[in-house]
Amino acid sequence: MKVMITAGFARSLPALAIAELLRRGSFEISGLLVVTPWRIGRITSMLRSIRLRELPSLTRKLRGGSSPGPMSRFLQKHNIEKRSLGAWAAAHGVPLRNVSDLNSDDAVSFARSRQPEWFVYAGGGILRRPLLAAGNWRVLNAHLGPLPEIRGMNAAEWSVLLKLQPTATIHMIDEGIDTGAVIETAPIELTGVSTVEELRQHAVNVGIEAIVNTLTKLRAHGDEQWQAHTEVHRQCFTLSPALRELVEQRLLTLSARSGS
Amino acid sequence: MRLECEKRYRHHLRLVMEWIESSVKVEGGSAAHLSMSGLWSRSYPETSGYIINTLLDYGALTSEPRWGEVACRLGDWLLDIQMESGAFSAGLHPGKEYSPSIFNTGQIIIGLAGLYESSKEEKYLQSLGRAARWLATAEDGTGLWQVGNYRGGFNPTYYTRVTWPMLKAWRLTGDDSIKESAVRVLEQMKRRRREDGSFSDWGFSEGAGAYTHTIAYTLRGFIESGRLLEEEDQYLDLVAPAIERLYRKAELRHGRLQGFFEEKWKGSNTFVCLTGNAQMALVFLHYESSRSDLRLVNAASKLIDFVCDRQIVSPLPSPRFTGAVAGSSPIWGPYMRFRYPNWAAKFFADSIMLLLFRLNAELESYQQ
């Protein structure tokens, strides 16, 4: 089965992990579409959404450096040594295209030329109709919250705040924000999670495994007719510092209650 | 258990409250605004009225009696300048002439009601009753006023912020004629909702767009009127589409809500109306207190954070500015250009207090 993967930047470890685990599962990675983060528009948008004190950690992330947390442990657990998509693609002969925007003509024509059976979205911005069509509308996303209740950003954190079971939801991407049909779900257990950063990274790991498992099932059993949900809940956005603190407190409370 | 951000919010709150206190004149009300050159304007009866509640709330929060004392001074000054008819005058005080104002009378009732509820002093009840009866008598029987408007015969939709104090007065005095008049006005205003959830004529001029300041006045007026009428759901449904629209805009712009909207929600990207930002945070929080959803609290905190980042916190260039909030960001934006209005400070303080209350209530729920 041919799969194409998107990434929001060249050192995206989740995209790298998905690519490697799929390759090991005998999937053919037909291409990587990587968005360069160093564009004026994207930088401006990032700067507007973050506060100055968050800049160092964001820069570290874009450069591929990360603190020894669940993501690093995940890579170690799976013996994934590479730390950049470029190095991984070169090692495995996978075509990689750097694009300014996933919806650019360049990205769309690359996607068409590689003819993937499935697309895996692992970051890079909102997908528009031309790219979705180029992927034959078979684009999967690991959303880190329960759908349809938690749509949008910071879904794992919002699940905790809104007292819903944190869940990785594998769904089809359509033109709405997390409104496409749900294919699989996997619970995100909070045992041992006591900070927002740990929650986020742990949720990403569950999402990576869920997307690999989903594609494995799809290859074995074929497609079904999945129904898009009709219920539309208020979209979630990035957490403000105050609400982020609430999540931290809620995680601490839950952690204390479970004795972990 | 406490949130770290509470310390930061309380610091901003303290500064703005001390700035409000410094705006109150020995012999009168609170100055309408401070100019960039550091000059206080004359007193503004309208905003002196509703600032009373902010002072009372802050006094309750801090258990410091001085805030209640300032509130009483403002209230007593307002009693002194009430017109024979029961109305309060338009504009600043002292003025060249005094003409009754529908909107200002309403806003002052809010403060007098706060004082009556906290002190049970009859003089405040008498005064607010007279003011509300004047409003009811001046209303023409179709839900409109022909006199006492800001601009000629134009009745803006934000008169819902007059029906709210009228209904408050009805609740306190039991005079049904006040309620009947307020309901007629509300019926007029409800009919102005457009398909996209916005309301026509919710700005200062007929047929024109609106600052977020008067948009928030309109929405809050509907919400509070609905509560007092015990028809809350109907009124929350009425404002829900506008709130959804503004919620998305506030979030997508990380709290930098456009300061002015034309028809079809076409926003001006050139400035933020800081008082409107704080007021909209209040609207989200009040709406959310009935229809619980922390997503709205998130948007409210971003709107408030935006104002926090623009509040003057330094004692330079003069301590007179410390704690002040400008009308617009940038300060040369069209709303209260180059001025620091006392109502921007008032709504900013209110929004922080309500946000802290909501955050702490949420935190307490984690212990249960």
XYZ file of C-alpha atoms in Angstrom:
628
model
C 0.000 0.000 0.000
C 1.398 3.410 -1.034
C 1.243 6.118 1.596
C 2.290 9.746 1.419
C 3.038 11.760 4.574
C 2.992 15.475 5.265
C 5.127 17.262 7.850
C 5.133 20.767 9.257
C 8.928 20.996 9.357
C 11.978 18.925 8.374
C 12.706 17.702 11.888
C 9.181 16.657 12.765
C 9.737 13.591 14.929
C 6.101 12.387 14.791
C 6.169 12.418 10.965
C 9.497 10.597 11.048
C 8.146 7.976 13.445
C 5.040 7.367 11.313
C 7.170 7.013 8.184
C 9.573 4.571 9.795
C 6.915 2.428 11.469
C 4.941 2.209 8.236
C 8.082 1.305 6.292
C 8.811 -1.446 8.772
C 5.252 -2.655 8.311
C 5.977 -3.051 4.587
C 4.085 0.011 3.462
C 5.539 1.873 0.528
C 6.175 5.507 1.460
C 5.548 7.134 -1.885
C 6.661 10.583 -0.793
C 7.116 13.139 1.942
C 5.672 16.634 1.662
C 7.509 18.909 4.049
C 6.545 22.505 4.696
C 9.348 24.925 5.374
C 8.603 26.860 8.555
C 10.792 29.807 7.621
C 8.178 31.797 5.745
C 7.237 35.330 6.734
C 3.521 34.567 6.890
C 3.985 31.482 9.033
C 6.465 33.143 11.363
C 4.165 36.151 11.802
C 1.236 33.904 12.561
C 3.312 31.914 15.079
C 4.554 35.056 16.762
C 1.015 36.333 17.134
C -0.133 33.133 18.760
C 2.724 32.689 21.221
C 4.212 34.795 23.951
C 7.844 35.823 24.009
C 8.762 33.412 26.778
C 7.721 30.496 24.562
C 10.114 31.464 21.758
C 13.159 29.464 22.934
C 11.212 26.200 23.208
C 9.594 26.764 19.806
C 12.963 27.401 18.169
C 14.353 24.272 19.828
C 11.444 22.255 18.469
C 11.870 23.546 14.915
C 15.548 22.643 15.041
C 14.696 19.129 16.112
C 16.084 19.341 19.606
C 13.801 18.102 22.313
C 13.954 17.472 25.987
C 14.198 13.823 26.996
C 10.471 13.188 27.230
C 7.923 10.679 25.999
C 8.730 11.390 22.315
C 12.420 10.602 22.764
C 11.529 7.501 24.720
C 9.120 6.503 21.979
C 11.837 6.790 19.345
C 14.244 4.848 21.536
C 11.646 2.159 22.195
C 11.252 1.657 18.456
C 14.974 1.977 17.746
C 14.465 4.937 15.469
C 17.820 6.645 15.220
C 17.302 9.230 12.504
C 16.270 12.685 13.652
C 15.421 14.401 10.384
C 13.091 13.548 7.543
C 15.767 14.495 5.005
C 18.234 11.943 6.375
C 15.518 9.314 6.679
C 14.286 9.879 3.107
C 17.814 9.723 1.722
C 18.521 6.499 3.604
C 15.413 4.808 2.238
C 15.229 6.333 -1.220
C 11.952 8.100 -0.543
C 11.210 11.238 -2.566
C 10.911 14.306 -0.357
C 9.562 17.651 -1.525
C 10.030 20.850 0.468
C 7.127 23.171 -0.192
C 6.153 26.608 0.983
C 2.546 25.531 1.529
C 0.758 22.192 1.397
C -1.853 23.736 -0.861
C 0.644 25.180 -3.351
C 0.663 24.039 -6.965
C 4.030 22.440 -6.347
C 2.700 20.355 -3.461
C -0.432 19.327 -5.363
C 1.475 18.286 -8.458
C 3.974 16.284 -6.359
C 1.087 14.530 -4.606
C -0.566 13.676 -7.906
C 2.638 12.368 -9.416
C 3.315 9.988 -6.519
C -0.224 8.475 -6.635
C -0.567 7.446 -2.989
C -3.489 5.265 -1.932
C -3.587 7.022 1.412
C -2.315 10.312 2.681
C -1.275 10.720 6.309
C -1.465 14.222 7.645
C 1.303 14.812 10.177
C 1.320 18.606 10.191
C 1.877 21.504 7.840
C -1.255 23.631 8.059
C -4.869 23.403 6.967
C -5.461 21.298 3.829
C -7.563 22.786 1.053
C -9.603 21.172 -1.675
C -6.873 20.783 -4.377
C -4.574 18.738 -2.160
C -7.458 16.726 -0.701
C -8.572 15.950 -4.261
C -5.013 15.026 -5.253
C -5.097 12.540 -2.391
C -8.426 11.256 -3.708
C -9.998 12.467 -0.423
C -8.292 9.594 1.372
C -6.400 11.665 3.892
C -6.006 10.426 7.462
C -5.344 12.458 10.549
C -4.637 11.431 14.125
C -6.667 13.943 16.087
C -5.724 13.926 19.755
C -9.181 14.347 21.221
C -12.596 12.710 21.048
C -14.688 13.693 18.041
C -17.065 15.334 17.449
C -16.825 16.875 20.933
C -13.315 18.319 20.746
C -12.530 19.879 17.377
C -9.488 22.039 16.716
C -6.260 22.812 18.531
C -4.776 21.472 21.784
C -7.328 18.673 21.727
C -5.658 16.493 24.361
C -5.560 19.409 26.800
C -9.155 20.341 26.040
C -10.258 16.754 26.711
C -8.774 17.042 30.192
C -10.335 20.462 30.784
C -13.758 19.453 29.545
C -13.580 16.210 31.534
C -13.819 13.870 28.550
C -11.775 10.696 28.058
C -8.598 11.746 26.222
C -8.660 9.871 22.943
C -6.676 9.658 19.731
C -9.217 9.708 16.931
C -8.208 8.595 13.455
C -10.462 10.344 10.991
C -10.699 11.352 7.374
C -9.869 14.967 6.639
C -12.505 16.917 4.774
C -12.875 20.647 4.250
C -14.109 21.327 7.770
C -12.063 21.485 10.941
C -11.988 17.891 12.257
C -15.413 17.177 10.834
C -14.518 14.143 8.665
C -15.651 10.576 9.308
C -14.147 8.773 12.294
C -12.407 5.478 11.501
C -10.730 4.393 14.730
C -10.226 5.582 18.269
C -7.593 4.793 20.882
C -7.785 5.911 24.507
C -4.994 8.069 25.889
C -4.328 6.883 29.421
C -3.193 9.532 31.876
C -1.217 7.255 34.181
C 2.136 8.889 34.865
C 1.127 12.104 33.136
C 1.329 15.155 35.365
C 2.274 18.044 33.091
C 0.835 19.520 29.914
C 4.044 18.766 28.032
C 3.941 15.111 29.058
C 0.283 14.906 28.119
C 0.919 16.354 24.690
C 3.860 14.117 23.891
C 2.161 11.023 25.269
C -0.922 11.807 23.187
C 1.211 12.217 20.072
C 2.741 8.791 20.675
C -0.683 7.185 21.032
C -1.722 8.980 17.835
C 1.302 7.666 15.923
C 0.593 4.097 16.936
C -3.108 4.504 16.205
C -2.498 5.765 12.698
C -0.107 2.910 11.924
C -2.591 0.387 13.322
C -5.433 1.931 11.349
C -3.537 1.717 8.065
C -2.577 -1.862 8.843
C -6.249 -2.712 9.357
C -7.269 -0.883 6.210
C -4.728 -2.838 4.220
C -6.007 -6.107 5.668
C -9.746 -5.458 5.487
C -10.214 -2.782 2.831
C -12.337 0.354 2.926
C -15.740 0.845 4.444
C -18.279 3.585 4.034
C -17.579 5.786 7.023
C -20.156 8.297 8.043
C -19.174 11.860 8.851
C -20.656 13.011 12.154
C -23.446 15.519 11.931
C -23.074 17.012 15.401
C -20.963 20.153 15.345
C -19.412 21.358 18.580
C -17.740 24.696 19.225
C -14.190 24.659 17.837
C -11.284 24.600 20.291
C -8.307 26.918 19.943
C -4.889 27.110 21.546
C -4.997 27.413 25.307
C -4.413 30.757 26.941
C -1.803 30.770 29.727
C -4.575 30.799 32.354
C -6.372 27.800 30.909
C -3.109 25.963 30.423
C -2.541 26.371 34.133
C -5.947 24.893 34.790
C -4.963 21.822 32.763
C -1.774 21.492 34.810
C -3.783 21.635 38.027
C -6.317 19.126 36.753
C -3.548 16.724 35.737
C -1.926 17.083 39.152
C -5.242 16.374 40.857
C -5.905 13.333 38.681
C -2.355 12.143 39.193
C -2.634 12.522 42.973
C -5.948 10.673 42.988
C -4.558 7.768 41.020
C -1.536 7.689 43.327
C 0.933 8.047 40.480
C -4.427 25.492 45.531
C -3.946 28.740 43.576
C -3.199 29.588 39.969
C 0.045 31.401 39.248
C -1.747 33.715 36.835
C -3.922 35.043 39.654
C -0.977 37.017 41.001
C -0.410 38.617 37.605
C -4.095 39.443 37.120
C -4.371 40.867 40.626
C -1.420 43.127 39.930
C -3.107 44.556 36.819
C -6.353 44.848 38.750
C -4.747 46.731 41.618
C -3.125 49.215 39.264
C -6.305 49.906 37.355
C -8.366 50.271 40.530
C -5.910 52.772 41.958
C -6.082 54.656 38.672
C -9.889 54.727 38.903
C -9.631 55.956 42.470
C -7.336 58.760 41.343
C -9.905 59.771 38.714
C -12.476 60.540 41.403
C -12.528 64.202 42.310
C -12.882 65.430 45.875
C -16.016 67.385 45.147
C -17.538 65.269 42.414
C -17.574 62.257 40.182
C -14.987 60.341 38.253
C -13.228 62.173 35.426
C -14.303 60.854 32.027
C -10.757 60.496 30.821
C -7.120 61.386 31.161
C -5.525 63.022 28.135
C -2.088 62.148 26.823
C -0.866 65.448 28.214
C -1.862 64.259 31.687
C -4.951 66.418 32.159
C -8.093 65.026 33.747
C -11.391 65.879 32.106
C -14.458 66.989 34.003
C -16.567 64.380 35.790
C -18.763 62.061 33.794
C -22.034 61.203 35.549
C -22.831 58.252 33.258
C -19.654 56.291 33.877
C -19.365 57.471 37.486
C -22.651 55.605 37.891
C -21.571 52.237 36.687
C -18.088 52.535 38.160
C -19.790 52.309 41.567
C -20.382 48.590 41.085
C -16.739 48.012 40.150
C -15.649 49.739 43.357
C -18.092 47.701 45.437
C -16.952 44.454 43.841
C -13.300 45.277 44.387
C -14.024 46.218 47.982
C -15.681 42.824 48.480
C -12.741 41.062 46.838
C -10.085 42.798 48.935
C -12.093 43.436 52.136
C -10.713 46.998 52.089
C -13.355 49.544 53.191
C -11.864 52.404 51.180
C -13.431 51.213 47.924
C -16.933 51.228 49.358
C -16.310 54.716 50.683
C -15.360 55.973 47.215
C -18.452 54.260 45.800
C -20.661 56.084 48.344
C -19.018 59.411 47.511
C -19.824 58.877 43.840
C -23.373 57.822 44.672
C -24.003 60.859 46.866
C -22.614 63.163 44.205
C -24.997 61.615 41.685
C -27.948 62.170 44.041
C -26.932 65.826 44.238
C -26.982 66.306 40.461
C -30.154 64.321 39.705
C -32.650 66.459 37.797
C -36.086 67.341 39.131
C -37.655 64.967 36.618
C -35.597 62.058 37.952
C -33.387 61.988 34.869
C -29.637 62.484 34.766
C -28.046 64.822 32.289
C -26.037 64.147 29.178
C -22.359 64.971 28.889
C -19.768 66.016 31.430
C -20.355 67.858 34.682
C -20.393 70.748 35.255
C -21.769 71.612 31.816
C -23.027 74.696 30.042
C -26.529 73.288 29.979
C -28.169 70.158 31.287
C -30.406 68.048 29.097
C -31.749 64.672 30.212
C -30.151 61.568 28.751
C -31.833 58.182 28.318
C -28.632 56.193 28.202
C -26.818 57.991 30.990
C -29.817 57.738 33.293
C -29.851 53.995 32.730
C -26.173 53.576 33.516
C -26.474 55.562 36.718
C -29.364 53.370 37.866
C -26.967 50.398 37.702
C -24.688 52.095 40.227
C -27.476 53.286 42.488
C -28.937 49.790 42.536
C -25.549 48.432 43.567
C -25.340 50.940 46.406
C -28.872 50.205 47.558
C -28.270 46.468 47.566
C -25.066 46.813 49.554
C -26.174 49.524 52.016
C -30.003 49.247 52.044
C -30.079 53.030 52.278
C -33.496 54.266 51.174
C -32.131 57.381 49.442
C -30.581 55.266 46.694
C -33.787 53.318 46.141
C -35.795 56.533 45.947
C -33.364 58.020 43.470
C -33.192 55.019 41.169
C -36.972 54.682 41.293
C -37.395 58.280 40.164
C -34.858 57.790 37.399
C -36.484 54.608 36.130
C -39.964 56.136 36.247
C -38.676 59.032 34.182
C -37.360 56.563 31.586
C -40.691 54.724 31.520
C -42.678 57.915 31.208
C -40.482 59.313 28.454
C -40.779 56.112 26.380
C -43.413 56.744 23.720
C -45.460 53.577 24.114
C -43.936 51.865 21.081
C -40.595 51.015 22.664
C -38.774 54.146 21.513
C -37.730 57.438 23.021
C -38.216 60.695 21.166
C -36.240 62.738 23.699
C -32.965 62.323 25.519
C -31.138 60.468 22.752
C -27.456 60.892 21.950
C -28.268 61.735 18.325
C -31.687 63.290 17.608
C -34.435 60.706 17.307
C -32.026 57.795 16.829
C -32.645 54.920 19.248
C -29.581 52.680 19.101
C -29.918 48.966 19.730
C -27.568 49.242 22.675
C -30.523 50.695 24.558
C -30.811 47.113 25.767
C -28.326 48.448 28.300
C -31.080 50.811 29.400
C -33.718 48.099 29.665
C -31.403 46.137 31.968
C -31.299 48.891 34.650
C -35.007 49.565 34.123
C -35.765 45.944 34.876
C -33.423 46.075 37.828
C -35.382 49.062 39.111
C -38.636 47.184 38.524
C -37.326 44.316 40.620
C -36.333 46.682 43.440
C -39.381 48.968 43.406
C -42.103 46.599 42.199
C -43.395 49.261 39.798
C -44.795 47.290 36.849
C -45.029 50.309 34.571
C -41.219 50.307 34.416
C -41.155 46.671 33.376
C -43.850 47.155 30.725
C -41.924 50.008 29.177
C -38.644 48.062 29.211
C -40.294 45.083 27.532
C -41.628 47.312 24.735
C -38.106 48.597 24.129
C -36.706 45.073 24.128
C -39.285 43.985 21.567
C -38.143 46.821 19.286
C -34.515 45.841 19.675
C -35.069 42.117 19.222
C -36.546 42.778 15.803
C -33.242 44.276 14.690
C -31.359 41.006 14.602
C -30.080 40.182 11.147
C -29.726 36.724 9.619
C -26.010 36.636 10.366
C -26.608 37.217 14.087
C -25.547 40.870 14.102
C -27.968 43.671 14.985
C -28.686 46.730 12.919
C -28.087 50.129 14.486
C -25.941 48.875 17.344
C -23.453 51.700 16.886
C -23.483 55.405 17.664
C -25.030 56.439 14.313
C -28.024 55.237 12.380
C -27.195 52.755 9.630
C -23.498 52.773 10.470
C -21.192 50.094 11.874
C -20.319 49.708 15.524
C -17.351 49.664 17.855
C -17.027 46.518 19.921
C -17.824 48.847 22.831
C -21.459 49.289 21.780
C -21.719 45.757 20.362
C -20.887 44.479 23.846
C -23.333 46.955 25.398
C -26.078 45.500 23.203
C -25.299 41.852 23.923
C -24.825 42.320 27.652
C -28.052 44.321 27.818
C -29.997 41.470 26.257
C -28.408 38.880 28.552
C -29.070 40.811 31.756
C -32.588 41.818 30.687
C -33.391 38.182 29.958
C -32.195 37.188 33.426
C -34.286 39.821 35.162
C -37.344 38.835 33.154
C -36.674 35.160 33.953
C -36.657 34.476 30.219
C -32.960 33.836 30.069
C -32.912 31.047 27.499
C -34.827 33.068 24.954
C -32.390 35.969 25.267
C -29.309 33.776 25.283
C -30.540 32.155 22.072
C -31.030 35.605 20.615
C -27.402 36.638 21.161
C -25.819 33.205 20.617
C -25.038 33.643 16.878
C -23.279 36.970 17.512
C -21.342 35.467 20.392
C -20.259 32.510 18.242
C -19.036 34.877 15.566
C -17.127 37.063 17.984
C -15.711 34.028 19.794
C -14.145 32.736 16.587
C -12.803 36.144 15.675
C -11.312 36.657 19.139
C -9.642 33.248 19.031
C -8.398 33.420 15.465
C -6.822 36.790 16.234
C -5.390 35.651 19.600
C -7.363 38.230 21.570
C -6.738 41.095 19.162
C -10.412 41.584 18.314
C -11.100 44.132 15.602
C -12.312 47.386 17.117
C -15.091 48.161 14.664
C -17.488 46.110 12.564
C -19.439 47.136 9.492
C -22.371 45.126 8.228
C -21.792 41.426 7.538
C -19.126 41.352 10.229
C -16.601 43.180 8.112
C -14.042 44.188 10.734
C -11.550 47.008 10.707
C -8.050 45.609 11.156
C -6.419 48.918 11.988
C -7.096 49.086 15.715
C -8.454 47.328 18.774
C -11.052 49.054 20.940
C -9.574 48.139 24.320
C -12.718 48.790 26.299
C -14.631 46.690 23.757
C -12.104 43.889 24.204
C -12.665 43.874 27.968
C -16.428 44.203 27.573
C -16.553 41.326 25.120
C -14.633 39.203 27.616
C -17.366 40.069 30.125
C -20.061 39.120 27.627
C -18.417 35.724 27.052
C -18.060 35.142 30.781
C -21.628 36.143 31.619
C -22.998 34.036 28.773
C -20.807 31.157 29.919
C -22.068 31.422 33.476
C -25.395 30.120 32.141
C -24.159 27.930 29.301
C -21.000 26.473 30.716
C -18.137 26.024 28.254
C -14.514 26.718 29.150
C -13.814 27.483 25.508
C -15.487 30.837 26.041
C -13.401 31.405 29.170
C -10.295 30.733 27.078
C -11.319 33.392 24.560
C -12.172 35.797 27.369
C -8.764 35.361 28.980
C -7.044 36.061 25.659
C -9.057 39.251 25.219
C -8.133 40.299 28.749
C -4.462 39.364 28.289
C -4.373 41.606 25.243
C -5.534 44.537 27.366
C -3.140 43.582 30.208
C -0.255 43.798 27.742
C -1.328 47.337 26.830
C -2.165 48.705 30.246
C 0.347 51.252 31.495
C 2.092 49.522 34.380
C 5.138 51.729 34.723
C 5.233 54.885 36.877
C 6.795 56.632 33.869
C 6.300 59.098 32.259
C 4.099 60.122 35.194
C 2.422 58.136 38.005
C -0.808 59.728 36.828
C -0.872 57.251 33.924
C -0.016 54.155 35.934
C -2.835 51.655 35.627
C -4.557 53.484 32.772
C -6.010 51.754 29.717
C -6.293 53.675 26.446
C -9.441 53.800 24.356
C -7.731 52.281 21.329
C -4.667 50.250 20.561
C -2.737 51.839 18.973
C -3.598 54.929 20.967
C -4.226 56.915 17.774
C -7.012 54.500 16.826
C -10.387 56.171 16.307
C -12.063 55.116 19.537
C -11.278 57.739 22.237
C -8.156 58.736 20.318
C -5.187 59.741 22.519
C -7.280 59.346 25.683
C -7.571 56.991 28.642
C -11.285 56.729 29.466
C -12.483 55.742 32.911
C -14.890 53.206 31.423
C -12.033 51.318 29.724
C -10.538 50.998 33.204
C -13.893 49.996 34.695
C -14.618 47.216 32.209
C -11.039 45.985 32.368
C -11.288 45.688 36.157
C -14.701 43.990 35.925
C -13.403 41.501 33.394
C -10.397 40.526 35.510
C -12.561 40.067 38.609
C -15.057 37.882 36.782
C -12.306 35.858 35.115
C -10.629 35.204 38.464
C -13.944 34.168 39.946
C -14.555 31.717 37.106
C -11.032 30.272 37.142
C -11.144 29.732 40.888
C -14.580 28.122 40.691
C -13.186 25.717 38.113
C -10.174 24.999 40.271
C -12.381 24.280 43.277
C -14.418 21.828 41.222
C -11.272 19.710 40.796
C -11.224 19.048 44.532
C -14.717 17.560 44.530
